[in-house]
Amino acid sequence: MEKIVVIGGGIGGAIAHDLALRGFAVVVLEKGELCCGSTGRHHGLLHSGARYALHDVATAAECIAENRILRTIAAQAVEQNDGLFVAVDDADMAHYDQFILNCNAAGIPCRELCTGDARTMEPELSAAIKAAVQVPDATMDAWRMAMHFFATARANGADIRPFSEVVGLLAHSGTIAGVQVRDHRRHTTYVEKADMVINAAGPWAGKIAALLDIHLPMKPSPGVMVSMTPRLTAMVINRLHPAGEGDIIVPQRNQSILGTSAWIADDPDAVMLPAGHVQRMIDQCSLMLPRLARLQVDAAWSASRPLLVSDTEADPTRISRASEAIDHAERDGMEGLLSVVGGKATTMRAMAQKVVDRVCAKTGRKIPCTTGHTVLHHYRRLFQ
Ligand SMILES: Cc1cc2nc3c(=O)[nH]c(=O)nc-3n(C[C@H](O)[C@H](O)[C@H](O)COP(=O)(O)OP(=O)(O)OC[C@H]3O[C@@H](n4cnc5c(N)ncnc54)[C@H](O)[C@@H]3O)c2cc1C
């Protein structure tokens, strides 16, 4: 049985679940706690895809397909509350017809509401909104969603090791042979042999590739989120315009999570909370929910998107959110090393499927993916 080492214990590392179901021996190495990177810090929006409808219909279609799957296989991690896209000015209204057309093209069910009905459903909405569309967005518990995948992977034999940092990649004659691991609990360093290594280190994926002098043009693209009490809406509230800044409010338990901004950083270990971003989030989101301007900030933080930097697109809100599987045998002559880059939490199961299909093809296995209909174990199984 081939042994596969997965680097990274975020939702990208949850590829371990698919590998274990298809009969591989799997070891997941995470330098900190599971979900300590972007996965444990994102908004928790289970995208319907409508956010991407205006500029990336393919990503929108992938989101709605995965949204339906995750609601089924990880129901305990999802609040099935729907979302509203609201137009707040004439510039937003100029996108309205295209938004509906593109949602239809992507297969996203949308219900056009009159503004009175929208405000009856969500009384905190601004009286000035000009249009509202209901879509199947949902709130997910970002941490529990990933932990459900890890709990199921472990039940199927995966060996999941937090506080285990990959500090070296080992290769002989252009073929990966294993990794060097620093165990932060025992203060030891050891070698873990592997037939294949999957780099799922999210914003750190470029640093992992660099261990073998492979250049992966990853840049962390951080964004700021702001948490305020109380929860003002039942549904997720989005601004109806091409995805930009300060245009999402996700209700999480009794809180409203506002976001987000986007910029390009150099180092995922040195991402700041830039001055002014918190106030910008409040100013922009309060155009949709005016009461936000009068609430206290409970907390503010940033998380990084693992984006592949484009030579042609400098605006981080426009760099594709599509995910990519990079086979370093084809790209860099390093057999047995694959990198998973880009994407979003909502679409990581589909990404894992693509990568494991590739792993199967490379190892001569013909085992179909079953993660789309395998109901996940509850995350608590990970601690039993
Ligand atoms: C502001 C913001 C808001 C977002 N909101 C949403 C949202 O609402 N919905 C959605 O679907 N997506 C959202 N996303 C996207 C989502 O957060 C990411 O796509 C997803 O979390 C990426 O997961 P990952 O596993 O690739 O990365 P991470 O979660 O960062 O995991 C990578 C892991 O690798 C580990 N690692 C790094 N180096 C090493 C090493 N040397 N050895 C071992 N382990 C290592 C890290 O510690 C980390 O835990 C948002 C992103 C941002 C920035």
GROMACS .gro file of C-alpha atoms and ligand atoms in nm:
model
  437
    1MET     CA    1   0.000   0.000   0.000
    2GLU     CA    2   0.145   0.339  -0.100
    3LYS     CA    3   0.212   0.580   0.184
    4ILE     CA    4   0.114   0.943   0.132
    5VAL     CA    5   0.226   1.227   0.356
    6VAL     CA    6  -0.005   1.531   0.360
    7ILE     CA    7   0.152   1.858   0.479
    8GLY     CA    8  -0.098   2.092   0.648
    9GLY     CA    9  -0.388   2.037   0.887
   10GLY     CA   10  -0.637   2.291   0.747
   11ILE     CA   11  -0.936   2.207   0.529
   12GLY     CA   12  -0.690   2.146   0.242
   13GLY     CA   13  -0.528   1.871   0.451
   14ALA     CA   14  -0.869   1.710   0.480
   15ILE     CA   15  -0.773   1.545   0.150
   16ALA     CA   16  -0.663   1.274   0.397
   17HIS     CA   17  -1.028   1.164   0.413
   18ASP     CA   18  -1.045   1.093   0.038
   19LEU     CA   19  -0.703   0.920   0.041
   20ALA     CA   20  -0.802   0.698   0.334
   21LEU     CA   21  -1.133   0.602   0.169
   22ARG     CA   22  -0.944   0.501  -0.145
   23GLY     CA   23  -0.715   0.273   0.051
   24PHE     CA   24  -0.391   0.470   0.085
   25ALA     CA   25  -0.184   0.480   0.405
   26VAL     CA   26  -0.197   0.846   0.510
   27VAL     CA   27   0.000   1.062   0.753
   28VAL     CA   28  -0.107   1.425   0.808
   29LEU     CA   29   0.161   1.658   0.948
   30GLU     CA   30   0.050   1.992   1.093
   31LYS     CA   31   0.300   2.230   1.252
   32GLY     CA   32   0.051   2.367   1.506
   33GLU     CA   33  -0.296   2.265   1.610
   34LEU     CA   34  -0.535   2.141   1.343
   35CYS     CA   35  -0.707   2.439   1.176
   36CYS     CA   36  -0.462   2.693   1.322
   37GLY     CA   37  -0.409   2.856   0.979
   38SER     CA   38  -0.670   3.024   0.759
   39THR     CA   39  -0.923   2.746   0.813
   40GLY     CA   40  -0.983   2.829   1.179
   41ARG     CA   41  -1.018   3.201   1.107
   42HIS     CA   42  -1.234   3.248   0.800
   43HIS     CA   43  -1.585   3.394   0.788
   44GLY     CA   44  -1.764   3.062   0.784
   45LEU     CA   45  -1.970   3.140   0.475
   46LEU     CA   46  -2.077   2.824   0.295
   47HIS     CA   47  -2.092   2.994  -0.042
   48SER     CA   48  -2.389   2.942  -0.269
   49GLY     CA   49  -2.160   3.079  -0.541
   50ALA     CA   50  -2.363   3.397  -0.587
   51ARG     CA   51  -2.067   3.604  -0.460
   52TYR     CA   52  -1.871   3.500  -0.769
   53ALA     CA   53  -2.162   3.505  -1.018
   54LEU     CA   54  -2.079   3.843  -1.171
   55HIS     CA   55  -1.718   3.769  -1.262
   56ASP     CA   56  -1.652   3.392  -1.241
   57VAL     CA   57  -1.948   3.174  -1.335
   58ALA     CA   58  -1.741   2.852  -1.330
   59THR     CA   59  -1.638   2.910  -0.965
   60ALA     CA   60  -1.999   3.002  -0.884
   61ALA     CA   61  -2.119   2.670  -1.032
   62GLU     CA   62  -1.857   2.474  -0.838
   63CYS     CA   63  -1.965   2.647  -0.514
   64ILE     CA   64  -2.334   2.557  -0.549
   65ALA     CA   65  -2.247   2.194  -0.627
   66GLU     CA   66  -2.023   2.171  -0.318
   67ASN     CA   67  -2.269   2.367  -0.104
   68ARG     CA   68  -2.529   2.094  -0.170
   69ILE     CA   69  -2.282   1.817  -0.091
   70LEU     CA   70  -2.151   1.969   0.235
   71ARG     CA   71  -2.505   2.032   0.362
   72THR     CA   72  -2.562   1.658   0.323
   73ILE     CA   73  -2.236   1.503   0.440
   74ALA     CA   74  -2.157   1.751   0.721
   75ALA     CA   75  -2.501   1.871   0.830
   76GLN     CA   76  -2.389   1.922   1.192
   77ALA     CA   77  -2.140   2.189   1.082
   78VAL     CA   78  -2.391   2.390   0.878
   79GLU     CA   79  -2.668   2.629   0.977
   80GLN     CA   80  -2.907   2.615   0.681
   81ASN     CA   81  -3.006   2.981   0.701
   82ASP     CA   82  -2.977   3.108   0.338
   83GLY     CA   83  -2.840   3.446   0.232
   84LEU     CA   84  -2.957   3.774   0.085
   85PHE     CA   85  -2.782   3.985  -0.178
   86VAL     CA   86  -2.891   4.346  -0.139
   87ALA     CA   87  -2.839   4.643  -0.371
   88VAL     CA   88  -2.778   4.963  -0.178
   89ASP     CA   89  -2.732   5.218  -0.460
   90ASP     CA   90  -2.778   5.275  -0.834
   91ALA     CA   91  -2.432   5.137  -0.910
   92ASP     CA   92  -2.536   4.806  -0.750
   93MET     CA   93  -2.865   4.813  -0.942
   94ALA     CA   94  -2.672   4.835  -1.269
   95HIS     CA   95  -2.549   4.477  -1.196
   96TYR     CA   96  -2.889   4.336  -1.099
   97ASP     CA   97  -3.003   4.179  -1.428
   98GLN     CA   98  -2.660   4.028  -1.499
   99PHE     CA   99  -2.646   3.890  -1.144
  100ILE     CA  100  -2.976   3.704  -1.193
  101LEU     CA  101  -2.872   3.580  -1.540
  102ASN     CA  102  -2.536   3.452  -1.415
  103CYS     CA  103  -2.685   3.287  -1.105
  104ASN     CA  104  -2.925   3.104  -1.337
  105ALA     CA  105  -2.635   3.006  -1.565
  106ALA     CA  106  -2.441   2.870  -1.265
  107GLY     CA  107  -2.744   2.677  -1.138
  108ILE     CA  108  -2.785   2.887  -0.821
  109PRO     CA  109  -3.150   2.905  -0.721
  110CYS     CA  110  -3.243   3.268  -0.652
  111ARG     CA  111  -3.564   3.427  -0.535
  112GLU     CA  112  -3.620   3.791  -0.620
  113LEU     CA  113  -3.784   3.969  -0.326
  114CYS     CA  114  -3.955   4.304  -0.307
  115THR     CA  115  -3.770   4.523  -0.058
  116GLY     CA  116  -4.066   4.524   0.182
  117ASP     CA  117  -4.063   4.146   0.205
  118ALA     CA  118  -3.685   4.145   0.251
  119ARG     CA  119  -3.716   4.391   0.542
  120THR     CA  120  -3.993   4.185   0.696
  121MET     CA  121  -3.761   3.884   0.685
  122GLU     CA  122  -3.459   4.084   0.805
  123PRO     CA  123  -3.580   4.395   0.993
  124GLU     CA  124  -3.225   4.530   1.047
  125LEU     CA  125  -3.176   4.586   0.671
  126SER     CA  126  -3.135   4.949   0.568
  127ALA     CA  127  -3.459   5.120   0.465
  128ALA     CA  128  -3.264   5.248   0.163
  129ILE     CA  129  -3.201   4.909  -0.003
  130LYS     CA  130  -3.315   4.900  -0.363
  131ALA     CA  131  -3.339   4.526  -0.427
  132ALA     CA  132  -3.288   4.191  -0.253
  133VAL     CA  133  -3.232   3.838  -0.381
  134GLN     CA  134  -3.244   3.525  -0.164
  135VAL     CA  135  -2.989   3.250  -0.238
  136PRO     CA  136  -2.884   2.925  -0.063
  137ASP     CA  137  -2.581   3.065   0.120
  138ALA     CA  138  -2.535   2.919   0.468
  139THR     CA  139  -2.329   2.966   0.781
  140MET     CA  140  -2.074   2.692   0.850
  141ASP     CA  141  -1.864   2.635   1.158
  142ALA     CA  142  -1.526   2.663   0.985
  143TRP     CA  143  -1.338   2.464   1.247
  144ARG     CA  144  -1.595   2.186   1.290
  145MET     CA  145  -1.634   2.146   0.913
  146ALA     CA  146  -1.266   2.056   0.876
  147MET     CA  147  -1.263   1.847   1.195
  148HIS     CA  148  -1.548   1.630   1.062
  149PHE     CA  149  -1.320   1.541   0.767
  150PHE     CA  150  -1.025   1.465   0.997
  151ALA     CA  151  -1.239   1.258   1.237
  152THR     CA  152  -1.361   1.044   0.947
  153ALA     CA  153  -1.013   1.014   0.798
  154ARG     CA  154  -0.880   0.891   1.130
  155ALA     CA  155  -1.166   0.642   1.169
  156ASN     CA  156  -1.055   0.506   0.830
  157GLY     CA  157  -0.692   0.469   0.934
  158ALA     CA  158  -0.526   0.806   0.871
  159ASP     CA  159  -0.251   0.902   1.116
  160ILE     CA  160  -0.304   1.268   1.207
  161ARG     CA  161  -0.018   1.443   1.385
  162PRO     CA  162  -0.054   1.801   1.509
  163PHE     CA  163   0.253   1.996   1.631
  164SER     CA  164   0.462   1.820   1.365
  165GLU     CA  165   0.637   2.065   1.136
  166VAL     CA  166   0.788   1.964   0.804
  167VAL     CA  167   1.135   2.118   0.799
  168GLY     CA  168   1.277   1.932   0.499
  169LEU     CA  169   1.169   1.741   0.187
  170LEU     CA  170   1.378   1.437   0.100
  171ALA     CA  171   1.433   1.334  -0.262
  172HIS     CA  172   1.661   1.093  -0.453
  173SER     CA  173   1.726   1.117  -0.826
  174GLY     CA  174   1.424   1.340  -0.891
  175THR     CA  175   1.180   1.134  -0.683
  176ILE     CA  176   1.036   1.231  -0.347
  177ALA     CA  177   1.136   0.992  -0.067
  178GLY     CA  178   0.989   1.148   0.246
  179VAL     CA  179   0.998   1.446   0.477
  180GLN     CA  180   1.198   1.561   0.774
  181VAL     CA  181   0.972   1.642   1.069
  182ARG     CA  182   1.021   1.849   1.381
  183ASP     CA  183   0.801   1.713   1.663
  184HIS     CA  184   0.728   2.019   1.876
  185ARG     CA  185   0.586   1.818   2.165
  186ARG     CA  186   0.880   1.580   2.208
  187HIS     CA  187   1.143   1.825   2.080
  188THR     CA  188   1.279   1.567   1.839
  189THR     CA  189   1.340   1.559   1.465
  190TYR     CA  190   1.275   1.247   1.259
  191VAL     CA  191   1.237   1.124   0.901
  192GLU     CA  192   0.899   1.010   0.772
  193LYS     CA  193   0.937   0.806   0.454
  194ALA     CA  194   0.669   0.847   0.187
  195ASP     CA  195   0.587   0.730  -0.165
  196MET     CA  196   0.418   1.060  -0.233
  197VAL     CA  197   0.392   1.399  -0.058
  198ILE     CA  198   0.095   1.634  -0.093
  199ASN     CA  199   0.173   1.995  -0.011
  200ALA     CA  200  -0.155   2.128   0.135
  201ALA     CA  201   0.007   2.402   0.343
  202GLY     CA  202  -0.226   2.675   0.215
  203PRO     CA  203  -0.058   3.018   0.236
  204TRP     CA  204   0.267   2.839   0.334
  205ALA     CA  205   0.267   2.614   0.023
  206GLY     CA  206   0.532   2.831  -0.144
  207LYS     CA  207   0.761   2.790   0.159
  208ILE     CA  208   0.721   2.410   0.145
  209ALA     CA  209   0.806   2.398  -0.228
  210ALA     CA  210   1.108   2.620  -0.159
  211LEU     CA  211   1.251   2.344   0.064
  212LEU     CA  212   1.341   2.172  -0.266
  213ASP     CA  213   1.422   2.502  -0.441
  214ILE     CA  214   1.097   2.479  -0.635
  215HIS     CA  215   0.942   2.817  -0.709
  216LEU     CA  216   0.566   2.826  -0.648
  217PRO     CA  217   0.437   3.181  -0.701
  218MET     CA  218   0.212   3.181  -0.394
  219LYS     CA  219   0.140   3.498  -0.204
  220PRO     CA  220  -0.074   3.518   0.105
  221SER     CA  221  -0.367   3.749   0.038
  222PRO     CA  222  -0.496   3.844   0.381
  223GLY     CA  223  -0.828   3.996   0.473
  224VAL     CA  224  -0.962   4.151   0.792
  225MET     CA  225  -1.273   4.031   0.973
  226VAL     CA  226  -1.456   4.207   1.256
  227SER     CA  227  -1.682   4.046   1.512
  228MET     CA  228  -1.966   4.240   1.673
  229THR     CA  229  -2.241   4.137   1.918
  230PRO     CA  230  -2.528   4.074   1.875
  231ARG     CA  231  -2.622   3.875   1.571
  232LEU     CA  232  -2.840   4.112   1.371
  233THR     CA  233  -2.977   3.879   1.104
  234ALA     CA  234  -3.093   3.523   1.052
  235MET     CA  235  -2.943   3.508   0.702
  236VAL     CA  236  -2.601   3.585   0.558
  237ILE     CA  237  -2.611   3.938   0.412
  238ASN     CA  238  -2.404   4.021   0.101
  239ARG     CA  239  -2.384   4.328  -0.116
  240LEU     CA  240  -2.509   4.277  -0.470
  241HIS     CA  241  -2.209   4.396  -0.669
  242PRO     CA  242  -1.889   4.241  -0.811
  243ALA     CA  243  -1.711   4.085  -0.506
  244GLY     CA  244  -1.520   4.358  -0.327
  245GLU     CA  245  -1.447   4.489   0.022
  246GLY     CA  246  -1.674   4.509   0.326
  247ASP     CA  247  -1.960   4.334   0.155
  248ILE     CA  248  -2.034   4.023   0.366
  249ILE     CA  249  -2.194   3.988   0.709
  250VAL     CA  250  -2.206   3.630   0.834
  251PRO     CA  251  -2.418   3.556   1.143
  252GLN     CA  252  -2.227   3.312   1.364
  253ARG     CA  253  -2.410   3.206   1.680
  254ASN     CA  254  -2.484   3.536   1.860
  255GLN     CA  255  -2.239   3.742   1.658
  256SER     CA  256  -2.220   3.929   1.331
  257ILE     CA  257  -1.891   3.875   1.144
  258LEU     CA  258  -1.808   4.157   0.902
  259GLY     CA  259  -1.562   4.126   0.620
  260THR     CA  260  -1.346   4.151   0.442
  261SER     CA  261  -1.059   4.342   0.290
  262ALA     CA  262  -0.789   4.202   0.060
  263TRP     CA  263  -0.426   4.282   0.000
  264ILE     CA  264  -0.112   4.095  -0.100
  265ALA     CA  265   0.142   4.018   0.175
  266ASP     CA  266   0.492   3.870   0.155
  267ASP     CA  267   0.501   3.634   0.451
  268PRO     CA  268   0.209   3.433   0.595
  269ASP     CA  269   0.385   3.438   0.934
  270ALA     CA  270   0.387   3.817   0.946
  271VAL     CA  271   0.035   3.928   0.855
  272MET     CA  272  -0.084   4.239   1.036
  273LEU     CA  273  -0.416   4.408   1.106
  274PRO     CA  274  -0.362   4.727   0.906
  275ALA     CA  275  -0.484   5.052   1.058
  276GLY     CA  276  -0.814   5.167   0.916
  277HIS     CA  277  -0.937   4.829   0.790
  278VAL     CA  278  -1.167   4.767   1.088
  279GLN     CA  279  -1.342   5.102   1.048
  280ARG     CA  280  -1.367   5.047   0.671
  281MET     CA  281  -1.546   4.715   0.730
  282ILE     CA  282  -1.791   4.882   0.969
  283ASP     CA  283  -1.853   5.179   0.737
  284GLN     CA  284  -1.917   4.958   0.433
  285CYS     CA  285  -2.122   4.688   0.605
  286SER     CA  286  -2.339   4.944   0.783
  287LEU     CA  287  -2.467   5.057   0.442
  288MET     CA  288  -2.654   4.724   0.450
  289LEU     CA  289  -2.719   4.698   0.826
  290PRO     CA  290  -2.707   5.053   0.974
  291ARG     CA  291  -2.712   4.936   1.340
  292LEU     CA  292  -2.359   4.798   1.297
  293ALA     CA  293  -2.228   5.157   1.312
  294ARG     CA  294  -2.351   5.179   1.674
  295LEU     CA  295  -2.218   4.845   1.802
  296GLN     CA  296  -1.891   4.778   1.986
  297VAL     CA  297  -1.617   4.572   1.821
  298ASP     CA  298  -1.564   4.244   2.008
  299ALA     CA  299  -1.263   4.128   1.810
  300ALA     CA  300  -1.082   4.183   1.481
  301TRP     CA  301  -0.836   3.952   1.310
  302SER     CA  302  -0.693   3.864   0.972
  303ALA     CA  303  -0.655   3.541   0.777
  304SER     CA  304  -0.473   3.473   0.451
  305ARG     CA  305  -0.611   3.333   0.129
  306PRO     CA  306  -0.367   3.093  -0.036
  307LEU     CA  307  -0.364   3.254  -0.381
  308LEU     CA  308  -0.152   3.178  -0.683
  309VAL     CA  309  -0.019   3.513  -0.792
  310SER     CA  310  -0.107   3.607  -1.147
  311ASP     CA  311   0.128   3.801  -1.375
  312THR     CA  312  -0.168   3.980  -1.527
  313GLU     CA  313  -0.393   4.052  -1.227
  314ALA     CA  314  -0.268   4.275  -0.946
  315ASP     CA  315  -0.604   4.331  -0.769
  316PRO     CA  316  -0.633   4.059  -0.500
  317THR     CA  317  -1.015   4.072  -0.512
  318ARG     CA  318  -0.993   3.965  -0.877
  319ILE     CA  319  -0.730   3.687  -0.858
  320SER     CA  320  -0.919   3.365  -0.928
  321ARG     CA  321  -1.059   3.175  -0.627
  322ALA     CA  322  -1.041   2.855  -0.832
  323SER     CA  323  -0.825   2.579  -0.688
  324GLU     CA  324  -0.542   2.409  -0.868
  325ALA     CA  325  -0.353   2.081  -0.834
  326ILE     CA  326   0.010   2.112  -0.936
  327ASP     CA  327   0.199   1.797  -1.027
  328HIS     CA  328   0.566   1.882  -0.970
  329ALA     CA  329   0.673   1.584  -1.182
  330GLU     CA  330   0.535   1.759  -1.491
  331ARG     CA  331   0.625   2.112  -1.384
  332ASP     CA  332   0.961   2.073  -1.208
  333GLY     CA  333   1.078   1.717  -1.269
  334MET     CA  334   1.009   1.614  -0.907
  335GLU     CA  335   0.819   1.283  -0.913
  336GLY     CA  336   0.585   1.218  -0.619
  337LEU     CA  337   0.526   1.579  -0.510
  338LEU     CA  338   0.187   1.746  -0.561
  339SER     CA  339   0.073   2.088  -0.440
  340VAL     CA  340  -0.284   2.194  -0.371
  341VAL     CA  341  -0.324   2.570  -0.409
  342GLY     CA  342  -0.595   2.834  -0.416
  343GLY     CA  343  -0.963   2.769  -0.370
  344LYS     CA  344  -1.180   2.825  -0.068
  345ALA     CA  345  -1.308   2.614   0.218
  346THR     CA  346  -1.643   2.561   0.042
  347THR     CA  347  -1.478   2.388  -0.256
  348MET     CA  348  -1.196   2.193  -0.088
  349ARG     CA  349  -1.375   1.856  -0.107
  350ALA     CA  350  -1.391   1.890  -0.486
  351MET     CA  351  -1.026   1.991  -0.494
  352ALA     CA  352  -0.933   1.685  -0.291
  353GLN     CA  353  -1.124   1.467  -0.537
  354LYS     CA  354  -0.924   1.607  -0.831
  355VAL     CA  355  -0.593   1.554  -0.654
  356VAL     CA  356  -0.671   1.201  -0.537
  357ASP     CA  357  -0.791   1.111  -0.889
  358ARG     CA  358  -0.444   1.220  -1.003
  359VAL     CA  359  -0.277   1.018  -0.725
  360CYS     CA  360  -0.479   0.711  -0.833
  361ALA     CA  361  -0.379   0.759  -1.197
  362LYS     CA  362  -0.012   0.786  -1.098
  363THR     CA  363  -0.025   0.476  -0.879
  364GLY     CA  364  -0.230   0.268  -1.123
  365ARG     CA  365  -0.538   0.242  -0.899
  366LYS     CA  366  -0.888   0.262  -1.037
  367ILE     CA  367  -1.089   0.349  -0.727
  368PRO     CA  368  -1.372   0.600  -0.768
  369CYS     CA  369  -1.419   0.890  -0.527
  370THR     CA  370  -1.698   0.842  -0.275
  371THR     CA  371  -1.657   1.153  -0.059
  372GLY     CA  372  -1.950   1.326  -0.231
  373HIS     CA  373  -2.196   1.092  -0.063
  374THR     CA  374  -2.009   0.962   0.244
  375VAL     CA  375  -2.166   1.118   0.552
  376LEU     CA  376  -1.886   1.238   0.782
  377HIS     CA  377  -1.835   1.135   1.144
  378HIS     CA  378  -1.895   1.399   1.409
  379TYR     CA  379  -1.579   1.594   1.493
  380ARG     CA  380  -1.592   1.474   1.856
  381ARG     CA  381  -1.475   1.131   1.737
  382LEU     CA  382  -1.135   1.291   1.687
  383PHE     CA  383  -1.103   1.336   2.064
  384GLN     CA  384  -1.234   0.995   2.175
  385LIG     C1  385  -1.048   3.685   0.509
  385LIG     C2  386  -1.087   3.552   0.456
  385LIG     C3  387  -1.219   3.508   0.462
  385LIG     C4  388  -1.254   3.384   0.408
  385LIG     N1  389  -1.383   3.343   0.418
  385LIG     C5  390  -1.420   3.225   0.363
  385LIG     C6  391  -1.553   3.184   0.373
  385LIG     O1  392  -1.638   3.251   0.433
  385LIG     N2  393  -1.586   3.067   0.314
  385LIG     C7  394  -1.496   2.988   0.248
  385LIG     O2  395  -1.535   2.885   0.195
  385LIG     N3  396  -1.365   3.024   0.242
  385LIG     C8  397  -1.326   3.140   0.298
  385LIG     N4  398  -1.194   3.178   0.295
  385LIG     C9  399  -1.096   3.089   0.230
  385LIG    C10  400  -1.049   2.982   0.328
  385LIG     O3  401  -1.012   3.038   0.451
  385LIG    C11  402  -0.930   2.908   0.270
  385LIG     O4  403  -0.951   2.876   0.135
  385LIG    C12  404  -0.900   2.778   0.343
  385LIG     O5  405  -0.910   2.794   0.482
  385LIG    C13  406  -0.762   2.732   0.305
  385LIG     O6  407  -0.735   2.613   0.372
  385LIG     P1  408  -0.590   2.548   0.363
  385LIG     O7  409  -0.597   2.420   0.433
  385LIG     O8  410  -0.546   2.552   0.222
  385LIG     O9  411  -0.497   2.652   0.441
  385LIG     P2  412  -0.473   2.663   0.604
  385LIG    O10  413  -0.601   2.650   0.678
  385LIG    O11  414  -0.395   2.787   0.624
  385LIG    O12  415  -0.390   2.534   0.633
  385LIG    C14  416  -0.254   2.521   0.602
  385LIG    C15  417  -0.189   2.458   0.722
  385LIG    O13  418  -0.054   2.422   0.690
  385LIG    C16  419   0.020   2.431   0.810
  385LIG     N5  420   0.163   2.437   0.779
  385LIG    C17  421   0.230   2.539   0.723
  385LIG     N6  422   0.361   2.508   0.712
  385LIG    C18  423   0.376   2.383   0.761
  385LIG    C19  424   0.486   2.296   0.779
  385LIG     N7  425   0.610   2.334   0.743
  385LIG     N8  426   0.466   2.174   0.833
  385LIG    C20  427   0.342   2.134   0.872
  385LIG     N9  428   0.232   2.215   0.860
  385LIG    C21  429   0.249   2.337   0.804
  385LIG    C22  430  -0.034   2.560   0.875
  385LIG    O14  431  -0.005   2.564   1.013
  385LIG    C23  432  -0.182   2.551   0.842
  385LIG    O15  433  -0.258   2.495   0.949
  385LIG    C24  434  -1.157   3.301   0.348
  385LIG    C25  435  -1.024   3.344   0.345
  385LIG    C26  436  -0.990   3.466   0.399
  385LIG    C27  437  -0.849   3.509   0.396
   0.00000   0.00000   0.00000
